[in-house]
């Protein structure tokens, strides 16, 4: 995917430089797909981080619940 995008960017910049003779137009057209790609990667990475944090919070909550159940005495009052 990145190879195709890089090749396309080079072709666009060379076309804009040689044929159209406007380098800024080529840079804008070549940079926009890279920015979109980076935004999508950023969003997917944030989603993976959020999912991992949810799993970690759930595991810690279960661990704390099992620990609290293990420290209670028969009458429900903790030893001092």
PDB file of N, CA and C in Angstrom:
ATOM      1  N   UNK A   1       0.818  -1.192   0.000  1.00  0.00           N
ATOM      2  CA  UNK A   1       0.000   0.000   0.000  1.00  0.00           C
ATOM      3  C   UNK A   1       0.861   1.254   0.000  1.00  0.00           C
ATOM      4  N   UNK A   2       1.843   1.274   0.907  1.00  0.00           N
ATOM      5  CA  UNK A   2       2.696   2.453   0.997  1.00  0.00           C
ATOM      6  C   UNK A   2       3.565   2.605  -0.245  1.00  0.00           C
ATOM      7  N   UNK A   3       3.976   1.490  -0.837  1.00  0.00           N
ATOM      8  CA  UNK A   3       4.783   1.542  -2.044  1.00  0.00           C
ATOM      9  C   UNK A   3       4.015   2.137  -3.217  1.00  0.00           C
ATOM     10  N   UNK A   4       2.760   1.746  -3.323  1.00  0.00           N
ATOM     11  CA  UNK A   4       1.914   2.285  -4.394  1.00  0.00           C
ATOM     12  C   UNK A   4       1.693   3.776  -4.182  1.00  0.00           C
ATOM     13  N   UNK A   5       1.419   4.160  -2.944  1.00  0.00           N
ATOM     14  CA  UNK A   5       1.204   5.566  -2.635  1.00  0.00           C
ATOM     15  C   UNK A   5       2.469   6.388  -2.871  1.00  0.00           C
ATOM     16  N   UNK A   6       3.622   5.841  -2.526  1.00  0.00           N
ATOM     17  CA  UNK A   6       4.891   6.548  -2.754  1.00  0.00           C
ATOM     18  C   UNK A   6       5.164   6.697  -4.251  1.00  0.00           C
ATOM     19  N   UNK A   7       4.951   5.627  -5.003  1.00  0.00           N
ATOM     20  CA  UNK A   7       5.157   5.698  -6.452  1.00  0.00           C
ATOM     21  C   UNK A   7       4.225   6.701  -7.107  1.00  0.00           C
ATOM     22  N   UNK A   8       2.978   6.701  -6.701  1.00  0.00           N
ATOM     23  CA  UNK A   8       2.008   7.647  -7.238  1.00  0.00           C
ATOM     24  C   UNK A   8       2.392   9.086  -6.887  1.00  0.00           C
ATOM     25  N   UNK A   9       2.881   9.299  -5.687  1.00  0.00           N
ATOM     26  CA  UNK A   9       3.307  10.635  -5.274  1.00  0.00           C
ATOM     27  C   UNK A   9       4.477  11.126  -6.121  1.00  0.00           C
ATOM     28  N   UNK A  10       5.436  10.265  -6.385  1.00  0.00           N
ATOM     29  CA  UNK A  10       6.587  10.636  -7.211  1.00  0.00           C
ATOM     30  C   UNK A  10       6.151  10.970  -8.628  1.00  0.00           C
ATOM     31  N   UNK A  11       5.260  10.153  -9.179  1.00  0.00           N
ATOM     32  CA  UNK A  11       4.769  10.408 -10.539  1.00  0.00           C
ATOM     33  C   UNK A  11       4.033  11.744 -10.603  1.00  0.00           C
ATOM     34  N   UNK A  12       3.211  12.041  -9.609  1.00  0.00           N
ATOM     35  CA  UNK A  12       2.456  13.293  -9.599  1.00  0.00           C
ATOM     36  C   UNK A  12       3.398  14.486  -9.497  1.00  0.00           C
ATOM     37  N   UNK A  13       4.396  14.406  -8.621  1.00  0.00           N
ATOM     38  CA  UNK A  13       5.338  15.517  -8.465  1.00  0.00           C
ATOM     39  C   UNK A  13       6.140  15.705  -9.742  1.00  0.00           C
ATOM     40  N   UNK A  14       6.613  14.628 -10.355  1.00  0.00           N
ATOM     41  CA  UNK A  14       7.368  14.753 -11.608  1.00  0.00           C
ATOM     42  C   UNK A  14       6.493  15.307 -12.726  1.00  0.00           C
ATOM     43  N   UNK A  15       5.249  14.873 -12.814  1.00  0.00           N
ATOM     44  CA  UNK A  15       4.336  15.390 -13.830  1.00  0.00           C
ATOM     45  C   UNK A  15       4.114  16.889 -13.643  1.00  0.00           C
ATOM     46  N   UNK A  16       3.893  17.279 -12.394  1.00  0.00           N
ATOM     47  CA  UNK A  16       3.633  18.697 -12.149  1.00  0.00           C
ATOM     48  C   UNK A  16       4.874  19.543 -12.394  1.00  0.00           C
ATOM     49  N   UNK A  17       6.033  18.984 -12.182  1.00  0.00           N
ATOM     50  CA  UNK A  17       7.277  19.731 -12.395  1.00  0.00           C
ATOM     51  C   UNK A  17       7.630  19.817 -13.875  1.00  0.00           C
ATOM     52  N   UNK A  18       7.506  18.706 -14.588  1.00  0.00           N
ATOM     53  CA  UNK A  18       7.950  18.669 -15.979  1.00  0.00           C
ATOM     54  C   UNK A  18       6.869  19.158 -16.937  1.00  0.00           C
ATOM     55  N   UNK A  19       5.661  18.687 -16.840  1.00  0.00           N
ATOM     56  CA  UNK A  19       4.599  18.990 -17.799  1.00  0.00           C
ATOM     57  C   UNK A  19       3.900  20.306 -17.451  1.00  0.00           C
ATOM     58  N   UNK A  20       3.376  20.406 -16.252  1.00  0.00           N
ATOM     59  CA  UNK A  20       2.569  21.560 -15.870  1.00  0.00           C
ATOM     60  C   UNK A  20       3.452  22.723 -15.415  1.00  0.00           C
ATOM     61  N   UNK A  21       4.634  22.429 -14.925  1.00  0.00           N
ATOM     62  CA  UNK A  21       5.622  23.389 -14.428  1.00  0.00           C
ATOM     63  C   UNK A  21       5.090  24.194 -13.245  1.00  0.00           C
ATOM     64  N   UNK A  22       4.378  23.514 -12.374  1.00  0.00           N
ATOM     65  CA  UNK A  22       3.907  24.118 -11.132  1.00  0.00           C
ATOM     66  C   UNK A  22       4.161  23.124 -10.001  1.00  0.00           C
ATOM     67  N   UNK A  23       5.279  23.292  -9.316  1.00  0.00           N
ATOM     68  CA  UNK A  23       5.675  22.330  -8.288  1.00  0.00           C
ATOM     69  C   UNK A  23       4.721  22.349  -7.091  1.00  0.00           C
ATOM     70  N   UNK A  24       4.176  23.526  -6.751  1.00  0.00           N
ATOM     71  CA  UNK A  24       3.292  23.602  -5.595  1.00  0.00           C
ATOM     72  C   UNK A  24       2.027  22.766  -5.794  1.00  0.00           C
ATOM     73  N   UNK A  25       1.477  22.790  -6.985  1.00  0.00           N
ATOM     74  CA  UNK A  25       0.289  21.982  -7.284  1.00  0.00           C
ATOM     75  C   UNK A  25       0.605  20.495  -7.097  1.00  0.00           C
ATOM     76  N   UNK A  26       1.748  20.066  -7.589  1.00  0.00           N
ATOM     77  CA  UNK A  26       2.135  18.662  -7.444  1.00  0.00           C
ATOM     78  C   UNK A  26       2.363  18.273  -6.005  1.00  0.00           C
ATOM     79  N   UNK A  27       2.971  19.163  -5.228  1.00  0.00           N
ATOM     80  CA  UNK A  27       3.203  18.858  -3.818  1.00  0.00           C
ATOM     81  C   UNK A  27       1.888  18.755  -3.052  1.00  0.00           C
ATOM     82  N   UNK A  28       0.953  19.635  -3.369  1.00  0.00           N
ATOM     83  CA  UNK A  28      -0.351  19.578  -2.690  1.00  0.00           C
ATOM     84  C   UNK A  28      -1.064  18.269  -3.025  1.00  0.00           C
ATOM     85  N   UNK A  29      -1.062  17.910  -4.294  1.00  0.00           N
ATOM     86  CA  UNK A  29      -1.744  16.678  -4.716  1.00  0.00           C
ATOM     87  C   UNK A  29      -1.033  15.445  -4.156  1.00  0.00           C
ATOM     88  N   UNK A  30       0.282  15.510  -4.010  1.00  0.00           N
ATOM     89  CA  UNK A  30       1.025  14.365  -3.500  1.00  0.00           C
ATOM     90  C   UNK A  30       0.946  14.254  -1.978  1.00  0.00           C
ATOM     91  N   UNK A  31       0.795  15.365  -1.282  1.00  0.00           N
ATOM     92  CA  UNK A  31       0.804  15.347   0.180  1.00  0.00           C
ATOM     93  C   UNK A  31      -0.563  14.989   0.764  1.00  0.00           C
ATOM     94  N   UNK A  32      -1.629  15.365   0.118  1.00  0.00           N
ATOM     95  CA  UNK A  32      -2.974  15.111   0.648  1.00  0.00           C
ATOM     96  C   UNK A  32      -3.233  13.614   0.882  1.00  0.00           C
ATOM     97  N   UNK A  33      -2.915  12.714  -0.054  1.00  0.00           N
ATOM     98  CA  UNK A  33      -3.141  11.283   0.246  1.00  0.00           C
ATOM     99  C   UNK A  33      -2.311  10.787   1.430  1.00  0.00           C
ATOM    100  N   UNK A  34      -1.084  11.296   1.583  1.00  0.00           N
ATOM    101  CA  UNK A  34      -0.256  10.899   2.725  1.00  0.00           C
ATOM    102  C   UNK A  34      -0.875  11.377   4.033  1.00  0.00           C
ATOM    103  N   UNK A  35      -1.400  12.591   4.040  1.00  0.00           N
ATOM    104  CA  UNK A  35      -2.040  13.088   5.252  1.00  0.00           C
ATOM    105  C   UNK A  35      -3.281  12.270   5.598  1.00  0.00           C
ATOM    106  N   UNK A  36      -4.073  11.927   4.600  1.00  0.00           N
ATOM    107  CA  UNK A  36      -5.243  11.085   4.848  1.00  0.00           C
ATOM    108  C   UNK A  36      -4.830   9.713   5.385  1.00  0.00           C
ATOM    109  N   UNK A  37      -3.782   9.150   4.814  1.00  0.00           N
ATOM    110  CA  UNK A  37      -3.277   7.863   5.272  1.00  0.00           C
ATOM    111  C   UNK A  37      -2.830   7.951   6.738  1.00  0.00           C
ATOM    112  N   UNK A  38      -2.113   9.012   7.073  1.00  0.00           N
ATOM    113  CA  UNK A  38      -1.644   9.168   8.447  1.00  0.00           C
ATOM    114  C   UNK A  38      -2.800   9.390   9.423  1.00  0.00           C
ATOM    115  N   UNK A  39      -3.815  10.113   9.028  1.00  0.00           N
ATOM    116  CA  UNK A  39      -4.987  10.322   9.885  1.00  0.00           C
ATOM    117  C   UNK A  39      -5.707   9.000  10.139  1.00  0.00           C
ATOM    118  N   UNK A  40      -5.864   8.197   9.101  1.00  0.00           N
ATOM    119  CA  UNK A  40      -6.523   6.897   9.260  1.00  0.00           C
ATOM    120  C   UNK A  40      -5.703   5.999  10.179  1.00  0.00           C
ATOM    121  N   UNK A  41      -4.382   5.972   9.987  1.00  0.00           N
ATOM    122  CA  UNK A  41      -3.525   5.164  10.861  1.00  0.00           C
ATOM    123  C   UNK A  41      -3.608   5.629  12.310  1.00  0.00           C
ATOM    124  N   UNK A  42      -3.647   6.950  12.510  1.00  0.00           N
ATOM    125  CA  UNK A  42      -3.749   7.524  13.849  1.00  0.00           C
ATOM    126  C   UNK A  42      -5.050   7.103  14.519  1.00  0.00           C
ATOM    127  N   UNK A  43      -6.143   7.177  13.802  1.00  0.00           N
ATOM    128  CA  UNK A  43      -7.451   6.797  14.354  1.00  0.00           C
ATOM    129  C   UNK A  43      -7.471   5.309  14.703  1.00  0.00           C
ATOM    130  N   UNK A  44      -6.933   4.473  13.812  1.00  0.00           N
ATOM    131  CA  UNK A  44      -6.904   3.030  14.094  1.00  0.00           C
ATOM    132  C   UNK A  44      -6.024   2.718  15.304  1.00  0.00           C
ATOM    133  N   UNK A  45      -4.925   3.432  15.431  1.00  0.00           N
ATOM    134  CA  UNK A  45      -4.043   3.221  16.579  1.00  0.00           C
ATOM    135  C   UNK A  45      -4.737   3.642  17.874  1.00  0.00           C
ATOM    136  N   UNK A  46      -5.420   4.775  17.857  1.00  0.00           N
ATOM    137  CA  UNK A  46      -6.161   5.199  19.044  1.00  0.00           C
ATOM    138  C   UNK A  46      -7.248   4.199  19.419  1.00  0.00           C
ATOM    139  N   UNK A  47      -7.887   3.617  18.414  1.00  0.00           N
ATOM    140  CA  UNK A  47      -8.915   2.612  18.674  1.00  0.00           C
ATOM    141  C   UNK A  47      -8.309   1.374  19.335  1.00  0.00           C
ATOM    142  N   UNK A  48      -7.150   0.959  18.863  1.00  0.00           N
ATOM    143  CA  UNK A  48      -6.484  -0.204  19.474  1.00  0.00           C
ATOM    144  C   UNK A  48      -6.062   0.087  20.907  1.00  0.00           C
ATOM    145  N   UNK A  49      -5.574   1.298  21.167  1.00  0.00           N
ATOM    146  CA  UNK A  49      -5.178   1.678  22.523  1.00  0.00           C
ATOM    147  C   UNK A  49      -6.399   1.690  23.443  1.00  0.00           C
ATOM    148  N   UNK A  50      -7.497   2.254  22.975  1.00  0.00           N
ATOM    149  CA  UNK A  50      -8.720   2.308  23.788  1.00  0.00           C
ATOM    150  C   UNK A  50      -9.231   0.909  24.101  1.00  0.00           C
ATOM    151  N   UNK A  51      -9.189   0.019  23.129  1.00  0.00           N
ATOM    152  CA  UNK A  51      -9.631  -1.357  23.359  1.00  0.00           C
ATOM    153  C   UNK A  51      -8.744  -2.050  24.388  1.00  0.00           C
ATOM    154  N   UNK A  52      -7.434  -1.842  24.280  1.00  0.00           N
ATOM    155  CA  UNK A  52      -6.509  -2.456  25.238  1.00  0.00           C
ATOM    156  C   UNK A  52      -6.727  -1.904  26.644  1.00  0.00           C
ATOM    157  N   UNK A  53      -6.984  -0.607  26.762  1.00  0.00           N
ATOM    158  CA  UNK A  53      -7.240  -0.015  28.077  1.00  0.00           C
ATOM    159  C   UNK A  53      -8.544  -0.528  28.677  1.00  0.00           C
ATOM    160  N   UNK A  54      -9.555  -0.737  27.843  1.00  0.00           N
ATOM    161  CA  UNK A  54     -10.809  -1.301  28.338  1.00  0.00           C
ATOM    162  C   UNK A  54     -10.597  -2.711  28.873  1.00  0.00           C
ATOM    163  N   UNK A  55      -9.830  -3.505  28.137  1.00  0.00           N
ATOM    164  CA  UNK A  55      -9.540  -4.871  28.599  1.00  0.00           C
ATOM    165  C   UNK A  55      -8.761  -4.849  29.910  1.00  0.00           C
ATOM    166  N   UNK A  56      -7.791  -3.945  30.018  1.00  0.00           N
ATOM    167  CA  UNK A  56      -6.994  -3.837  31.236  1.00  0.00           C
ATOM    168  C   UNK A  56      -7.865  -3.406  32.415  1.00  0.00           C
ATOM    169  N   UNK A  57      -8.745  -2.441  32.207  1.00  0.00           N
ATOM    170  CA  UNK A  57      -9.629  -1.980  33.277  1.00  0.00           C
ATOM    171  C   UNK A  57     -10.578  -3.094  33.714  1.00  0.00           C
ATOM    172  N   UNK A  58     -11.094  -3.845  32.754  1.00  0.00           N
ATOM    173  CA  UNK A  58     -11.989  -4.958  33.092  1.00  0.00           C
ATOM    174  C   UNK A  58     -11.252  -6.021  33.894  1.00  0.00           C
ATOM    175  N   UNK A  59     -10.043  -6.344  33.485  1.00  0.00           N
ATOM    176  CA  UNK A  59      -9.263  -7.349  34.202  1.00  0.00           C
ATOM    177  C   UNK A  59      -8.937  -6.881  35.615  1.00  0.00           C
ATOM    178  N   UNK A  60      -8.581  -5.620  35.774  1.00  0.00           N
ATOM    179  CA  UNK A  60      -8.276  -5.102  37.110  1.00  0.00           C
ATOM    180  C   UNK A  60      -9.523  -5.060  37.991  1.00  0.00           C
ATOM    181  N   UNK A  61     -10.662  -4.739  37.403  1.00  0.00           N
ATOM    182  CA  UNK A  61     -11.902  -4.720  38.178  1.00  0.00           C
ATOM    183  C   UNK A  61     -12.249  -6.125  38.656  1.00  0.00           C
ATOM    184  N   UNK A  62     -12.090  -7.104  37.790  1.00  0.00           N
ATOM    185  CA  UNK A  62     -12.365  -8.494  38.194  1.00  0.00           C
ATOM    186  C   UNK A  62     -11.386  -8.945  39.267  1.00  0.00           C
ATOM    187  N   UNK A  63     -10.131  -8.539  39.121  1.00  0.00           N
ATOM    188  CA  UNK A  63      -9.116  -8.915  40.106  1.00  0.00           C
ATOM    189  C   UNK A  63      -9.426  -8.289  41.464  1.00  0.00           C
ATOM    190  N   UNK A  64      -9.831  -7.026  41.459  1.00  0.00           N
ATOM    191  CA  UNK A  64     -10.141  -6.350  42.717  1.00  0.00           C
ATOM    192  C   UNK A  64     -11.391  -6.949  43.357  1.00  0.00           C
ATOM    193  N   UNK A  65     -12.394  -7.340  42.551  1.00  0.00           N
ATOM    194  CA  UNK A  65     -13.593  -7.980  43.098  1.00  0.00           C
ATOM    195  C   UNK A  65     -13.247  -9.319  43.747  1.00  0.00           C
ATOM    196  N   UNK A  66     -12.389 -10.081  43.099  1.00  0.00           N
ATOM    197  CA  UNK A  66     -12.026 -11.380  43.671  1.00  0.00           C
ATOM    198  C   UNK A  66     -11.179 -11.199  44.923  1.00  0.00           C
ATOM    199  N   UNK A  67     -10.371 -10.145  44.980  1.00  0.00           N
ATOM    200  CA  UNK A  67      -9.568  -9.878  46.169  1.00  0.00           C
ATOM    201  C   UNK A  67     -10.459  -9.457  47.327  1.00  0.00           C
ATOM    202  N   UNK A  68     -11.456  -8.617  47.041  1.00  0.00           N
ATOM    203  CA  UNK A  68     -12.361  -8.161  48.097  1.00  0.00           C
ATOM    204  C   UNK A  68     -13.179  -9.314  48.648  1.00  0.00           C
ATOM    205  N   UNK A  69     -13.574 -10.236  47.815  1.00  0.00           N
ATOM    206  CA  UNK A  69     -14.327 -11.404  48.285  1.00  0.00           C
ATOM    207  C   UNK A  69     -13.453 -12.296  49.146  1.00  0.00           C
ATOM    208  N   UNK A  70     -12.178 -12.356  48.872  1.00  0.00           N
ATOM    209  CA  UNK A  70     -11.268 -13.215  49.624  1.00  0.00           C
ATOM    210  C   UNK A  70     -10.924 -12.656  50.978  1.00  0.00           C
ATOM    211  N   UNK A  71     -11.071 -11.345  51.214  1.00  0.00           N
ATOM    212  CA  UNK A  71     -10.696 -10.760  52.515  1.00  0.00           C
ATOM    213  C   UNK A  71     -11.853 -10.672  53.477  1.00  0.00           C
ATOM    214  N   UNK A  72     -13.072 -10.932  53.031  1.00  0.00           N
ATOM    215  CA  UNK A  72     -14.212 -10.864  53.943  1.00  0.00           C
ATOM    216  C   UNK A  72     -14.233 -12.075  54.861  1.00  0.00           C
ATOM    217  N   UNK A  73     -14.699 -11.844  56.086  1.00  0.00           N
ATOM    218  CA  UNK A  73     -14.837 -12.957  57.023  1.00  0.00           C
ATOM    219  C   UNK A  73     -16.247 -13.508  56.944  1.00  0.00           C
ATOM    220  N   UNK A  74     -16.533 -14.466  57.794  1.00  0.00           N
ATOM    221  CA  UNK A  74     -17.836 -15.104  57.738  1.00  0.00           C
ATOM    222  C   UNK A  74     -18.974 -14.140  58.016  1.00  0.00           C
ATOM    223  N   UNK A  75     -18.806 -13.235  58.933  1.00  0.00           N
ATOM    224  CA  UNK A  75     -19.869 -12.305  59.289  1.00  0.00           C
ATOM    225  C   UNK A  75     -19.890 -11.081  58.381  1.00  0.00           C
ATOM    226  N   UNK A  76     -18.955 -10.955  57.494  1.00  0.00           N
ATOM    227  CA  UNK A  76     -18.918  -9.812  56.602  1.00  0.00           C
ATOM    228  C   UNK A  76     -18.150  -8.641  57.150  1.00  0.00           C
ATOM    229  N   UNK A  77     -17.512  -8.808  58.329  1.00  0.00           N
ATOM    230  CA  UNK A  77     -16.739  -7.724  58.914  1.00  0.00           C
ATOM    231  C   UNK A  77     -15.273  -8.115  58.835  1.00  0.00           C
ATOM    232  N   UNK A  78     -14.445  -7.169  58.426  1.00  0.00           N
ATOM    233  CA  UNK A  78     -13.011  -7.462  58.278  1.00  0.00           C
ATOM    234  C   UNK A  78     -12.341  -7.472  59.640  1.00  0.00           C
ATOM    235  N   UNK A  79     -11.317  -8.269  59.784  1.00  0.00           N
ATOM    236  CA  UNK A  79     -10.534  -8.319  61.023  1.00  0.00           C
ATOM    237  C   UNK A  79      -9.712  -7.056  61.153  1.00  0.00           C
ATOM    238  N   UNK A  80      -9.600  -6.545  62.393  1.00  0.00           N
ATOM    239  CA  UNK A  80      -8.841  -5.341  62.618  1.00  0.00           C
ATOM    240  C   UNK A  80      -7.439  -5.659  63.034  1.00  0.00           C
TER     241      UNK A  80
END
